[in-house]
Coordinates of C-alpha atoms and ligand atoms in Angstrom, one line a residue:
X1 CA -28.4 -17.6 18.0
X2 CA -25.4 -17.9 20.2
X3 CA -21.8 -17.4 19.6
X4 CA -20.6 -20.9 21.6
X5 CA -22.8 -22.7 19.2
X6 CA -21.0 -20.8 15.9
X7 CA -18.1 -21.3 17.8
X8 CA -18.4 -25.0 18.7
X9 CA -19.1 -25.4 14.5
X10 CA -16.0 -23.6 13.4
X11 CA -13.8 -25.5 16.2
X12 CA -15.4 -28.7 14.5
X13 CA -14.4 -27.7 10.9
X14 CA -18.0 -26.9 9.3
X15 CA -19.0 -24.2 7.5
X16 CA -21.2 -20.8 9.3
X17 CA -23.8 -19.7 6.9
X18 CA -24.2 -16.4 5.7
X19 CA -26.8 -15.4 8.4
X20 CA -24.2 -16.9 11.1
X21 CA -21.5 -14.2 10.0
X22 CA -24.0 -11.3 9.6
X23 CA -25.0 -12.0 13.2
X24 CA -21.8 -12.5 14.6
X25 CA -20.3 -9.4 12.8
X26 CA -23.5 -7.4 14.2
X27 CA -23.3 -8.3 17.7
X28 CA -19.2 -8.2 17.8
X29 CA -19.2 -4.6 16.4
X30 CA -22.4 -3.8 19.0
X31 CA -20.4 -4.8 22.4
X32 CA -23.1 -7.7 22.5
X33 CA -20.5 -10.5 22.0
X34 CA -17.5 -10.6 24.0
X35 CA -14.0 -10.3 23.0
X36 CA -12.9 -13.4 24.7
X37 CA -15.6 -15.2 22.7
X38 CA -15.1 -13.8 19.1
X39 CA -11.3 -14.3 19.7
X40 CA -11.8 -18.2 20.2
X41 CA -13.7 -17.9 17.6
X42 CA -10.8 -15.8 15.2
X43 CA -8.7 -19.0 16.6
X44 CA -11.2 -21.3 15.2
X45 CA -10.8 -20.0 11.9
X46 CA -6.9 -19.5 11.9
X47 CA -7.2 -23.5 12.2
X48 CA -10.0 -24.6 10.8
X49 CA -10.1 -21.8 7.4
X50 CA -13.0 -20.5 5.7
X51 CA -14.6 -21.3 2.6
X52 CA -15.6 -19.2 -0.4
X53 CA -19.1 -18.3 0.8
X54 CA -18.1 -17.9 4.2
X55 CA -15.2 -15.2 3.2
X56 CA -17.6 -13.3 0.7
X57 CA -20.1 -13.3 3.2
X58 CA -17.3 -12.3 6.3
X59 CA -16.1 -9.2 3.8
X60 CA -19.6 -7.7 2.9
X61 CA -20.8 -8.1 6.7
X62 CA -17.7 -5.9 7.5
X63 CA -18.5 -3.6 4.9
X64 CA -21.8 -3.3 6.3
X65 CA -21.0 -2.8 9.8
X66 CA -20.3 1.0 9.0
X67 CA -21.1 3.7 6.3
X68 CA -20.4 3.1 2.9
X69 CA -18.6 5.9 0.5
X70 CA -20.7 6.3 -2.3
X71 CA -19.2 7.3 -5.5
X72 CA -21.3 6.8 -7.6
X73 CA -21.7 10.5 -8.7
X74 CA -18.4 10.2 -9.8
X75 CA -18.5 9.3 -14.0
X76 CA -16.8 6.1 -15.0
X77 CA -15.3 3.0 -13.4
X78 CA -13.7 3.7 -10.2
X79 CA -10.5 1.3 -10.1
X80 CA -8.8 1.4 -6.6
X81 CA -5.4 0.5 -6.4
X82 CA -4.3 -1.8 -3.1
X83 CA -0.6 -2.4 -2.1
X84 CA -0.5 -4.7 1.1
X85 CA 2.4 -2.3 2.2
X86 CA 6.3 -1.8 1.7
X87 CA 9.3 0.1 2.1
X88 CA 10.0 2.8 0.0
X89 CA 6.8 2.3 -2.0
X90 CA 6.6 5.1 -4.1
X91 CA 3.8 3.1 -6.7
X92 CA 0.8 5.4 -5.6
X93 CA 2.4 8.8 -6.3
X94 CA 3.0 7.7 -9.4
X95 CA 0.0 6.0 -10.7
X96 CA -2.5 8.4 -9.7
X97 CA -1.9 10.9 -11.6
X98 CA -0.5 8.6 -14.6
X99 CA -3.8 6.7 -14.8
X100 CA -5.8 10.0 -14.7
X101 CA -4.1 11.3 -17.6
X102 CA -5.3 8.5 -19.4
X103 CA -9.1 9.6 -17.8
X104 CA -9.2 6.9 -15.2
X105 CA -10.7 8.4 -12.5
X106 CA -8.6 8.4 -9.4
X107 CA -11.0 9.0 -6.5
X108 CA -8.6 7.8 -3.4
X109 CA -9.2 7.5 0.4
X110 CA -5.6 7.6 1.8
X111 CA -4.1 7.0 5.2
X112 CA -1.2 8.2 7.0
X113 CA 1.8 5.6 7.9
X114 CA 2.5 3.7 11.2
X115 CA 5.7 2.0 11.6
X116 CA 8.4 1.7 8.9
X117 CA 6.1 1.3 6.2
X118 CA 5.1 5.2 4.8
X119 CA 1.7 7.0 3.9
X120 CA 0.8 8.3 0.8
X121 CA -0.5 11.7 2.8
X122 CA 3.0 11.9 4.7
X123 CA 5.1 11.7 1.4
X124 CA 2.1 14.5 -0.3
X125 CA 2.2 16.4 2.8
X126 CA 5.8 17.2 2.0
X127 CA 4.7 19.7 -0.4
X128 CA 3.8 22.7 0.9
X129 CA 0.5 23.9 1.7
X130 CA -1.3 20.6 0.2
X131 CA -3.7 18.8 2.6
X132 CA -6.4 16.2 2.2
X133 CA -9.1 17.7 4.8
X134 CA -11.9 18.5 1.6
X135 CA -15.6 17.7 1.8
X136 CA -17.1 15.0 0.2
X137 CA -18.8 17.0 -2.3
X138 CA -15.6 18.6 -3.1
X139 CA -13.7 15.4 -3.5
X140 CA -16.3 14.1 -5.9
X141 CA -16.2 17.4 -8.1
X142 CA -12.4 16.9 -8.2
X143 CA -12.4 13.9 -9.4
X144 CA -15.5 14.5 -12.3
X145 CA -13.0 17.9 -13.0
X146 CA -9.6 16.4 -13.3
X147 CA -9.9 12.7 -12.7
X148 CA -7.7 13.0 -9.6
X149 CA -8.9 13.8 -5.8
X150 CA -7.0 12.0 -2.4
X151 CA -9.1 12.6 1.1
X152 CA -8.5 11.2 4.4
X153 CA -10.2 8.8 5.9
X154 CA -13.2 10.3 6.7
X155 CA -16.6 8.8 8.2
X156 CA -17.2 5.1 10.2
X157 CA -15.8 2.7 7.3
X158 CA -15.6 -1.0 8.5
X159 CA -15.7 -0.8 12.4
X160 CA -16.2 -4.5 12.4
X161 CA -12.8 -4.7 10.9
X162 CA -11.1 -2.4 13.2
X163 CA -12.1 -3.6 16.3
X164 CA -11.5 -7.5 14.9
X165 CA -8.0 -6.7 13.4
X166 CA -7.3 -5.0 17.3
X167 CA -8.2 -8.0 18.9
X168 CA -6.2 -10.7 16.4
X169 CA -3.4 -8.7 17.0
X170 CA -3.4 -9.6 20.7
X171 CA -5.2 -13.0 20.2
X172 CA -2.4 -14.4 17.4
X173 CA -4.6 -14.7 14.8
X174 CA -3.3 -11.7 12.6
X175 CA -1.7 -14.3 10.2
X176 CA -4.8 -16.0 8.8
X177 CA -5.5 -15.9 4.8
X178 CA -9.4 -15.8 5.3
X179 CA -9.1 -13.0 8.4
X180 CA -6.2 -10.8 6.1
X181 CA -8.2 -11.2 3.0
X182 CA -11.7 -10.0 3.7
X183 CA -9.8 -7.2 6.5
X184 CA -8.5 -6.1 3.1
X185 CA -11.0 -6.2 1.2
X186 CA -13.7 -4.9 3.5
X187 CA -12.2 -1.7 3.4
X188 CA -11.6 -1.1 -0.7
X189 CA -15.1 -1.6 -0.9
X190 CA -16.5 0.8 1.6
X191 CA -14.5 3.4 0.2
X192 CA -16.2 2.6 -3.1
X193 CA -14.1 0.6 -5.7
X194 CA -15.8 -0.5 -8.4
X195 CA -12.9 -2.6 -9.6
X196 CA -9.4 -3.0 -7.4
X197 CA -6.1 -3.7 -8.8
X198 CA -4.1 -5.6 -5.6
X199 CA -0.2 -5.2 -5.6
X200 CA 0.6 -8.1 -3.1
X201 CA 4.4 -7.9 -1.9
X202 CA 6.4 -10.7 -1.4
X203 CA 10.3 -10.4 0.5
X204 CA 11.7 -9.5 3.4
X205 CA 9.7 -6.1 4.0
X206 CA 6.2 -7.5 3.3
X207 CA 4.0 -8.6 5.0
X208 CA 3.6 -11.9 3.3
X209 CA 7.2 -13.6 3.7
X210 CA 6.9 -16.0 0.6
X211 CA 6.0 -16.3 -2.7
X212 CA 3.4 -19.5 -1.4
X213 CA 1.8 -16.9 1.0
X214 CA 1.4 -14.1 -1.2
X215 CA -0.2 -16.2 -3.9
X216 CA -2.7 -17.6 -1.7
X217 CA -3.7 -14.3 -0.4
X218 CA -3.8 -12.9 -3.6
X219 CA -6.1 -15.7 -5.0
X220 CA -8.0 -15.5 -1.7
X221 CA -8.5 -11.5 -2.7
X222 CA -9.7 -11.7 -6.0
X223 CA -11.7 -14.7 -5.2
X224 CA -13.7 -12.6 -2.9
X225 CA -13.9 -9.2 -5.0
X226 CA -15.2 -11.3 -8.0
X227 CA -17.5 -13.0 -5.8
X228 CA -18.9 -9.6 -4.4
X229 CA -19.1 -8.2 -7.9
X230 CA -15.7 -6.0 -7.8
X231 CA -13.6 -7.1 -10.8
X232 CA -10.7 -7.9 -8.8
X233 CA -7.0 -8.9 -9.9
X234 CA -3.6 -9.0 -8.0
X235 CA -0.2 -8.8 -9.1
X236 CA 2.5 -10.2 -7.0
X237 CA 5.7 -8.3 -6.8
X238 CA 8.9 -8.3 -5.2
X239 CA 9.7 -6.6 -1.9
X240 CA 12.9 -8.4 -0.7
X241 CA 14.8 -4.8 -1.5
X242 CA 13.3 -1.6 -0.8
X243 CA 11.2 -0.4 -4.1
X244 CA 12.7 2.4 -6.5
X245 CA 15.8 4.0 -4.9
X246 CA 14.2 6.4 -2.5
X247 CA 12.8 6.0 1.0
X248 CA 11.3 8.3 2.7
X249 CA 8.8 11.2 2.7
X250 CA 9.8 14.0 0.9
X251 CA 12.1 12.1 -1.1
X252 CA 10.0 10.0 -2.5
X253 CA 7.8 12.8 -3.3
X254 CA 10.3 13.7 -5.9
X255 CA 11.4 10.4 -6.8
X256 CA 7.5 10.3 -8.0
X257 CA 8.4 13.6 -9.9
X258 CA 11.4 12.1 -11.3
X259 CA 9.0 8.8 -12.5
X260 CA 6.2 10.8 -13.9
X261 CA 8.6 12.5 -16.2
X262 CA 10.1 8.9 -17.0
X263 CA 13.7 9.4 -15.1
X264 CA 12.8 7.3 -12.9
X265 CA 14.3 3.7 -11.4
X266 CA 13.9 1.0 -13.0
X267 CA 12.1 -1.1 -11.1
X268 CA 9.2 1.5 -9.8
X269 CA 8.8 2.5 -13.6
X270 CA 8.2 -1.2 -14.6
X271 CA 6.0 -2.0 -11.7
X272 CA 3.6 1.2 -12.1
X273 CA 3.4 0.8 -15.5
X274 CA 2.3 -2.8 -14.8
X275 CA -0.3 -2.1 -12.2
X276 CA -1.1 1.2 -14.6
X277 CA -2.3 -1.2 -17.9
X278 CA -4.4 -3.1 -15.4
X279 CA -6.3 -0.2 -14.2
X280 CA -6.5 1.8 -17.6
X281 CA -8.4 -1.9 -18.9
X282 CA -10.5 -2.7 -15.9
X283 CA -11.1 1.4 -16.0
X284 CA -12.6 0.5 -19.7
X285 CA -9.6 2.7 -21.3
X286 CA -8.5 0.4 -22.9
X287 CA -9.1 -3.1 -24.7
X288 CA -5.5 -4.8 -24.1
X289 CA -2.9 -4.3 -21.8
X290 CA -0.7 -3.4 -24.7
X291 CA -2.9 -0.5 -25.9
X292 CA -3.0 0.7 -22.1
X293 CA 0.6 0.2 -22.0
X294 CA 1.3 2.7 -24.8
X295 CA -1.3 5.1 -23.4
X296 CA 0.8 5.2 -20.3
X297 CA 3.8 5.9 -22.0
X298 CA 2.6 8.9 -24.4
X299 CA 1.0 10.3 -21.2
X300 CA 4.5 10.3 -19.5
X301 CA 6.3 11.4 -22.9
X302 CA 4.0 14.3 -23.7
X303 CA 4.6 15.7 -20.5
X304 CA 0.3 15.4 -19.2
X305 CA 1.3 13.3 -16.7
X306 CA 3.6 15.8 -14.7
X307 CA 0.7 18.0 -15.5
X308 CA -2.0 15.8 -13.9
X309 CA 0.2 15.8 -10.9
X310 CA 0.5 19.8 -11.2
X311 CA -3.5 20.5 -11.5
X312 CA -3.7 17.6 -8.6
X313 CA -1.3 19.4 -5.9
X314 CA -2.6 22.9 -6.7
X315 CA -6.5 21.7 -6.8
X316 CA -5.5 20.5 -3.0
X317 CA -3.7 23.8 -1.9
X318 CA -0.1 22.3 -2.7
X319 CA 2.4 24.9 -4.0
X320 CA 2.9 23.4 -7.4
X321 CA 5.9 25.0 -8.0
X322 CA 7.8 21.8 -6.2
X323 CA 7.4 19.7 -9.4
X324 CA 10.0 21.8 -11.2
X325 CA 11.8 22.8 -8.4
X326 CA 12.4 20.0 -6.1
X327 CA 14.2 22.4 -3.9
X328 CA 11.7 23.6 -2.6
X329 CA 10.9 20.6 -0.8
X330 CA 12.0 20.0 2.9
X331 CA 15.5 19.3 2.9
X332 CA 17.8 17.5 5.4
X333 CA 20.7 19.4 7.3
X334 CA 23.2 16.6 6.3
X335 CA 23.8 14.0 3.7
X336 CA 26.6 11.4 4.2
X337 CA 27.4 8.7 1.8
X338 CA 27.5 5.4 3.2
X339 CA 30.6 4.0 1.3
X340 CA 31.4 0.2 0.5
X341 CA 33.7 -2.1 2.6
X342 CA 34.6 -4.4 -0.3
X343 CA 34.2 -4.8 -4.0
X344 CA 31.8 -6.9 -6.1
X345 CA 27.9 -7.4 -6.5
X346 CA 25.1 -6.3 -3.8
X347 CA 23.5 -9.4 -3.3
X348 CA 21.1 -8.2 -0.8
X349 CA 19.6 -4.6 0.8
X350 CA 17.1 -5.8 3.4
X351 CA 13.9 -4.0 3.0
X352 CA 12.5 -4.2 6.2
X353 CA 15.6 -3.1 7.8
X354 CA 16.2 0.2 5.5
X355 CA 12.3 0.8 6.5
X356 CA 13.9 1.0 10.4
X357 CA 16.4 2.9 9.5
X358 CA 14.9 5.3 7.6
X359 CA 12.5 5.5 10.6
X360 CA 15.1 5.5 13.4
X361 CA 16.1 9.1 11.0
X362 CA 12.4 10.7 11.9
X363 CA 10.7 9.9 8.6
X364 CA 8.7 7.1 10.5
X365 CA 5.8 7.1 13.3
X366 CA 6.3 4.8 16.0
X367 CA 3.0 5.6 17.2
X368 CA -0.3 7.7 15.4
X369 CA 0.6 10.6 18.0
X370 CA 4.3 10.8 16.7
X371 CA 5.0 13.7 14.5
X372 CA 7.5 13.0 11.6
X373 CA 10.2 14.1 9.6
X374 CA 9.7 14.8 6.2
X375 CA 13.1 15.8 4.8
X376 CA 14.7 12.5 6.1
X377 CA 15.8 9.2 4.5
X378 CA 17.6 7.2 2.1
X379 CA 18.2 7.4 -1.3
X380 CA 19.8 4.0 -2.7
X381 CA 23.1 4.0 -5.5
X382 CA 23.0 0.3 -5.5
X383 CA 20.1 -2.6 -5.7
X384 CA 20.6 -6.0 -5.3
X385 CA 22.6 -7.2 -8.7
X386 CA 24.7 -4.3 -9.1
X387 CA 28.5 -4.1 -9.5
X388 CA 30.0 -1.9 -6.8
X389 CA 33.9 -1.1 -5.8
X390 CA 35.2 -0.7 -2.6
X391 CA 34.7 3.1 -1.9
X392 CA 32.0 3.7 -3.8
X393 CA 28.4 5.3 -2.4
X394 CA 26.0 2.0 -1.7
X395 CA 23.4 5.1 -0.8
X396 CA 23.4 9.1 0.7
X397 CA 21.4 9.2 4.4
X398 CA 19.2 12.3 4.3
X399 CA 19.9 13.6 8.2
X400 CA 18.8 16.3 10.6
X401 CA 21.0 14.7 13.0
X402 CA 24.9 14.8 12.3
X403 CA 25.9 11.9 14.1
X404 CA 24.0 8.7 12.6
X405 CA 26.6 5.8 13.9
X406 CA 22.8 3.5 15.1
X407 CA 22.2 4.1 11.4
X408 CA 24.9 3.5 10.0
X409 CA 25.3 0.3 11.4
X410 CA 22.0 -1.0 11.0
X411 CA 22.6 -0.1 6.9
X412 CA 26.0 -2.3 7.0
X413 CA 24.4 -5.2 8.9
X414 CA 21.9 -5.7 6.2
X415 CA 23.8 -5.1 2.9
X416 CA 25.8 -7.8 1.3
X417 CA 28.5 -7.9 -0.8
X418 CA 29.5 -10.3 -2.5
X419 CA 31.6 -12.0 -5.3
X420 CA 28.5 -13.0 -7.8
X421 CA 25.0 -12.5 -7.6
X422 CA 21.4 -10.9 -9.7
X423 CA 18.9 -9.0 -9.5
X424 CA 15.5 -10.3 -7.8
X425 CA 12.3 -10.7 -10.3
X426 CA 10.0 -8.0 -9.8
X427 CA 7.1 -9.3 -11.0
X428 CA 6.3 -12.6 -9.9
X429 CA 2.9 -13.3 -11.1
X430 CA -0.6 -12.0 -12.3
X431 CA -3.5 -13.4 -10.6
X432 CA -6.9 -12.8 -12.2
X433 CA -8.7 -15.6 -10.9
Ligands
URA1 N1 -3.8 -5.5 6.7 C1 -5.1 -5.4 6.9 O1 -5.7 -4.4 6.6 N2 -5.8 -6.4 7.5 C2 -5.2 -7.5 7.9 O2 -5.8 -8.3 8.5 C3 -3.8 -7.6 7.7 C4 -3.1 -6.6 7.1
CA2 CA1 11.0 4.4 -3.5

């Protein structure tokens, strides 16, 4: 085989075949092809798209190119949760330990965060003591114990997808549904999902812009983990406003605490409960989403969901103490209200841009050497639909710094006021097929 002739096909809009991809994939990850040649070939696709087969076969070559985690000695249906990444995003804090208290086993390979969009293991990190360096074999009795285990990533998982997703982001061909959707996916299956729910954001702070492009990578997802024999489904949700009130690593750590116990916003309650039913019936804990629903809600009125999270943070040498006393959590030097200019209803809180400034505070890495600052961020008194009078706190910065003018400014320039206006939907859609 050569890669001009796979090329030269693609360019001319016809399908590669299976043993095509698997070559291609082999002999990119192997140094054998060169970059300049697989990224005409990323270009190629970006234009000419990829059919079913082709991104089935794409994913699983992927997966394949590096070691696979095998959970399999892990009891019961392993449902991974996906979220293609927002600010203030709080979802998997929650859901963990809510879906384990149910007996959905959580077994979840985590990652820190890169630019203004956090990491689960920055916002656990902010409890003292905990840490996600375990072995394998301790990860997996974890889990079989107490339904609930989060490692780092550990091991070779999808090198074809990291040295592909490097060169489309200098090649411009990071914005292609095929390239996104098996990069995605590639990944939730090496690290061993036997079913994935997939939050896909749509707003400002996604990554997706519109609600057109979120539901065709959505489809494009579950189209592939259905195909590949992962019962896959995708929710669509709103990230035009930053999710929940907080932003922000340890502050979100306790806006989780404040969830689990059911004070928490409204929006990140409705949403995890959402994504929660899906998982609790693809987990096989339920036979309707309504049932799941309800199991959900007991777990967080009885109180065993706090205690899931409890067992979870001491298990991985966090001082559990924190979930009572949220004082014990970093703190910030300074908190400063930022206070409306005028009266009537938000009518917008740019996500992206309260990602920034959250990350212009410390809590965010500009780069993977950067350390961070997990005291510092936002915490939100108003969302979008909301009444507010001249005065009044729109939301408290979190600071180690006393003067914050950058911030400040950057906050103002991205929050309207104005005489009418609602709330966004949350939930757009549910995509099962
Ligand atoms: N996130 C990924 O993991 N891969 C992509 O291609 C885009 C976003
Ligand atoms: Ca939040």
């Amino acid at each position: 085989m050569r890669m001009v002739d796979l090329i030269d096909k693609k360019r001319d809009g016809k399908a590669l075949t299976t043993e095509e991809i698997n070559w291609m994939v082999e002999h990119y990850t192997n140094g054998d092809i060169p970059d300049y040649q697989m990224s005409s070939l990323a270009m190629a696709i970006y234009f000419q798209d990829m059919n079913d087969e082709e991104r089935a076969a794409l994913t699983m070559a992927m997966v394949h190119s590096g070691d696979m985690i095998d959970l399999s000695k892990i009891e019961g249906i392993k449902v991974d949760k996906h979220s293609t990444g927002g600010v203030g995003d709080t979802t998997t804090l929650v859901l963990a330990p809510l879906v384990a208290a149910v007996g959905v086993p959580v077994a979840k390979m985590s990652g820190r965060g890169l630019g203004h969009t956090g990491g689960t293991i920055d916002k656990l990190e902010a409890v003292d003591g905990f840490h996600v360096e375990i072995s394998e074999d301790e990860f997996i009795r974890l889990v079989n114990e107490d339904k609930l285990a989060v490692i780092g990533q550990s091991g070779n998982l999808t090198p074809a997808d990291k040295k592909i997703y490097a060169l489309r982001d200098v090649t411009g061909t990071v914005n292609s549904i095929p390239l996104i959707a098996s990069s995605i996916m590639s990944k939730k299956i090496a690290a061993g999902a036997d079913a994935i729910v997939l939050d896909v954001k749509t707003g400002n702070g996604a990554f997706m812009k519109t609600l057109d492009d979120a539901k065709a990578l959505a489809h494009a997802m579950v189209k592939i983990g259905n195909d590949v024999g992962r019962q896959t489904m995708a929710i669509i949700s709103d990230m035009s406003q930053p999710l929940g009130n907080a932003i922000g690593n340890a502050l979100e750590l306790k806006e989780a605490i404040d969830t689990l116990r059911g004070e928490g916003p409204e929006d990140l309650t409705e949403l995890v409960m959402t994504l929660g039913s899906q998982m609790v019936v693809l987990g096989g804990k339920a036979e309707t989403l309504d049932e799941a629903r309800t199991l959900l809600q007991e777990a967080i009125d009885s109180g065993a969901a706090l205690d899931k999270f409890r067992t979870f943070l001491g298990n991985q040498g966090g001082n559990t103490e924190v979930v009572d006393h949220p004082e014990l959590l970093p703190q910030a030097k300074y908190q400063i209200d930022i206070p409306a200019k005028s009266s009537g209803v938000v009518t917008e809180i740019v996500a992206n841009e309260m990602g920034i400034a959250s990350m212009m505070l410390g809590a965010g890495r500009q780069t993977k050497e950067d350390e961070i600052d997990l005291a510092v961020g936002l915490v939100l008194h108003k969302k979008v639909g909301d009444k507010v009078e001249e005065g009044e706190s729109l939301m408290t910065v979190y600071s180690n710094t006393e003067s914050i003018d950058d911030v400040k400014a950057k906050i103002y320039d991205n929050i309207t006021i104005a005489q009418t206006g609602e709330a966004p939907t949350l939930i757009h859609t549910v995509i099962t097929e």
